[in-house]
Amino acid sequence: MSEEKSIFTRIIEGEIPCFKIFENEYVYSFLDINPACPGHVLVIPKEPASYLHELSPESSSELGKALPRICKSIIEITGASNYNIIQNNGSEAGQTVFHVHFHIIPKYPESTHSFTWKTVKLDKKAALELSQKISDNIE
Ligand code: 5GP
């Protein structure tokens, strides 16, 4: 983890202004400064972890509780009944701010953004081996 404060920690601490949506002891939420569409919201832990897998159980649990509440408010207020949650980890995965964050991105009928990828057929033998290895490795 970097010693330098992330831009999101500076937002939490009030050093950088934002359009705040929600705050409690563990979680902070605000509008993305460069939204994909109206209602594009970021939800972050106050804990300054860079990646999701580094987060404490307390922050993880509080994020899990806050996300559906914030999503419900966004869809009720914007009228978008569809939305995506995007959470990038690492620069190759598109992460630009190294402080865990969830994007909540409404999808309106007229929205042009999409989150799709090419798929391949699952190899059953490789899948069995991989699923068992990942499962056995979970701490
Ligand atoms: P990432 O690409 O890391 O998943 O997303 C980082 C997001 O943070 C981007 O969508 C970007 O627009 C947003 N962002 C970066 N700096 C600021 C800022 O100072 N204020 C706000 N509100 N959003 C920011």
Coordinates of C-alpha atoms and ligand atoms in Angstrom, one line a residue:
M1 CA 0.0 0.0 0.0
S2 CA 1.3 3.5 -0.9
E3 CA 2.2 5.8 2.0
E4 CA 0.9 8.8 0.1
K5 CA -2.8 9.7 0.7
S6 CA -5.0 8.7 -2.2
I7 CA -7.2 11.4 -3.8
F8 CA -10.2 9.5 -2.2
T9 CA -8.7 9.8 1.3
R10 CA -8.3 13.5 0.7
I11 CA -12.0 13.6 -0.3
I12 CA -13.0 11.7 2.8
E13 CA -11.0 14.1 4.9
G14 CA -12.6 17.1 3.2
E15 CA -9.4 18.4 1.6
I16 CA -10.9 17.9 -1.9
P17 CA -14.6 18.8 -2.4
C18 CA -17.1 16.3 -3.7
F19 CA -20.8 15.8 -4.1
K20 CA -21.4 13.6 -1.1
I21 CA -24.1 10.9 -1.2
F22 CA -23.5 8.9 2.0
E23 CA -21.2 8.6 5.0
N24 CA -20.9 6.4 8.0
E25 CA -18.0 5.2 10.2
Y26 CA -16.7 2.9 7.5
V27 CA -18.1 4.0 4.1
Y28 CA -18.1 7.1 2.0
S29 CA -20.0 7.7 -1.3
F30 CA -20.0 10.6 -3.8
L31 CA -20.7 11.4 -7.4
D32 CA -17.9 10.5 -9.9
I33 CA -16.3 13.6 -11.3
N34 CA -16.3 12.2 -14.8
P35 CA -19.6 10.3 -15.0
A36 CA -20.4 7.7 -17.6
C37 CA -24.0 9.0 -17.2
P38 CA -26.1 10.9 -14.6
G39 CA -26.1 9.1 -11.3
H40 CA -22.7 7.5 -11.7
V41 CA -21.7 7.1 -8.0
L42 CA -18.5 5.9 -6.3
V43 CA -18.7 4.0 -3.0
I44 CA -15.5 3.6 -1.1
P45 CA -14.3 2.3 2.3
K46 CA -12.7 4.8 4.6
E47 CA -9.9 2.2 5.1
P48 CA -7.2 3.2 2.6
A49 CA -6.7 -0.2 0.9
S50 CA -5.6 -0.2 -2.7
Y51 CA -7.3 -3.5 -3.7
L52 CA -10.5 -5.3 -2.7
H53 CA -8.6 -8.4 -1.4
E54 CA -6.7 -6.2 1.1
L55 CA -9.8 -4.9 2.8
S56 CA -10.6 -5.8 6.5
P57 CA -13.7 -7.9 7.2
E58 CA -15.3 -4.8 8.9
S59 CA -14.9 -2.6 5.9
S60 CA -16.0 -5.3 3.5
S61 CA -19.1 -6.0 5.5
E62 CA -20.1 -2.4 5.8
L63 CA -19.5 -1.9 2.0
G64 CA -21.8 -4.9 1.4
K65 CA -24.5 -3.3 3.5
A66 CA -24.2 0.2 2.1
L67 CA -24.1 -0.8 -1.6
P68 CA -27.7 -2.1 -2.0
R69 CA -29.0 0.9 0.0
I70 CA -27.2 3.4 -2.3
C71 CA -28.2 1.5 -5.4
K72 CA -31.9 1.6 -4.3
S73 CA -31.7 5.3 -3.8
I74 CA -30.0 5.9 -7.2
I75 CA -32.6 3.9 -9.2
E76 CA -35.5 5.5 -7.3
I77 CA -34.2 9.0 -7.9
T78 CA -32.8 8.6 -11.5
G79 CA -35.5 6.4 -12.8
A80 CA -32.9 4.0 -14.2
S81 CA -34.1 0.5 -13.3
N82 CA -30.9 -1.1 -14.7
Y83 CA -27.4 -0.5 -13.5
N84 CA -23.9 -2.0 -13.3
I85 CA -21.4 -2.2 -10.5
I86 CA -17.8 -2.1 -11.6
Q87 CA -14.9 -2.5 -9.3
N88 CA -11.4 -2.4 -10.9
N89 CA -8.3 -3.8 -9.3
G90 CA -4.9 -3.0 -10.8
S91 CA -3.9 -0.7 -13.7
E92 CA -4.3 -3.5 -16.3
A93 CA -7.9 -3.9 -15.0
G94 CA -8.5 -0.2 -15.5
Q95 CA -7.9 1.0 -12.0
T96 CA -6.6 4.6 -12.0
V97 CA -7.2 5.5 -8.3
F98 CA -5.5 3.1 -5.9
H99 CA -8.1 3.3 -3.1
V100 CA -10.8 0.6 -3.3
H101 CA -14.0 1.9 -5.0
F102 CA -17.2 0.5 -6.5
H103 CA -18.7 2.4 -9.4
I104 CA -22.5 2.3 -9.5
I105 CA -23.4 3.1 -13.1
P106 CA -27.0 3.5 -14.1
K107 CA -28.0 2.2 -17.5
Y108 CA -30.8 4.2 -19.2
P109 CA -32.5 3.1 -22.4
E110 CA -30.5 5.7 -24.3
S111 CA -27.1 4.9 -22.6
T112 CA -24.4 3.9 -25.1
H113 CA -21.8 2.5 -22.6
S114 CA -21.5 -1.2 -22.2
F115 CA -19.5 -3.8 -20.2
T116 CA -19.3 -6.8 -22.4
W117 CA -16.4 -9.2 -23.2
K118 CA -15.7 -12.1 -25.5
T119 CA -16.2 -15.5 -24.0
V120 CA -14.7 -18.9 -24.6
K121 CA -16.1 -22.4 -23.9
L122 CA -15.4 -23.7 -20.5
D123 CA -12.9 -26.6 -20.5
K124 CA -14.5 -29.0 -17.9
K125 CA -11.2 -30.7 -16.9
A126 CA -9.3 -27.4 -16.4
A127 CA -12.4 -25.9 -14.7
L128 CA -12.5 -28.7 -12.1
E129 CA -8.8 -28.4 -11.3
L130 CA -9.0 -24.6 -11.2
S131 CA -12.1 -24.4 -9.1
Q132 CA -10.7 -26.9 -6.5
K133 CA -7.4 -25.0 -6.3
I134 CA -9.1 -21.6 -5.7
S135 CA -11.5 -23.1 -3.3
D136 CA -8.8 -24.8 -1.3
N137 CA -6.8 -21.6 -1.2
I138 CA -9.5 -19.4 0.4
E139 CA -8.4 -18.3 3.8
Ligands
5GP1 P1 -11.0 3.6 -11.7 O1 -10.7 3.9 -13.2 O2 -9.9 3.7 -10.8 O3 -11.9 2.4 -11.5 O4 -12.0 4.9 -11.4 C1 -11.6 6.0 -10.7 C2 -12.8 7.0 -10.9 O5 -12.5 8.1 -10.0 C3 -12.9 7.6 -12.3 O6 -14.2 7.3 -12.8 C4 -12.7 9.1 -12.0 O7 -13.6 9.9 -12.8 C5 -13.0 9.2 -10.5 N1 -12.3 10.3 -9.9 C6 -10.9 10.6 -10.0 N2 -10.6 11.7 -9.3 C7 -11.8 12.1 -8.7 C8 -12.1 13.2 -7.9 O8 -11.2 14.0 -7.5 N3 -13.4 13.4 -7.5 C9 -14.3 12.5 -7.9 N4 -15.6 12.8 -7.5 N5 -14.1 11.5 -8.7 C10 -12.8 11.3 -9.1

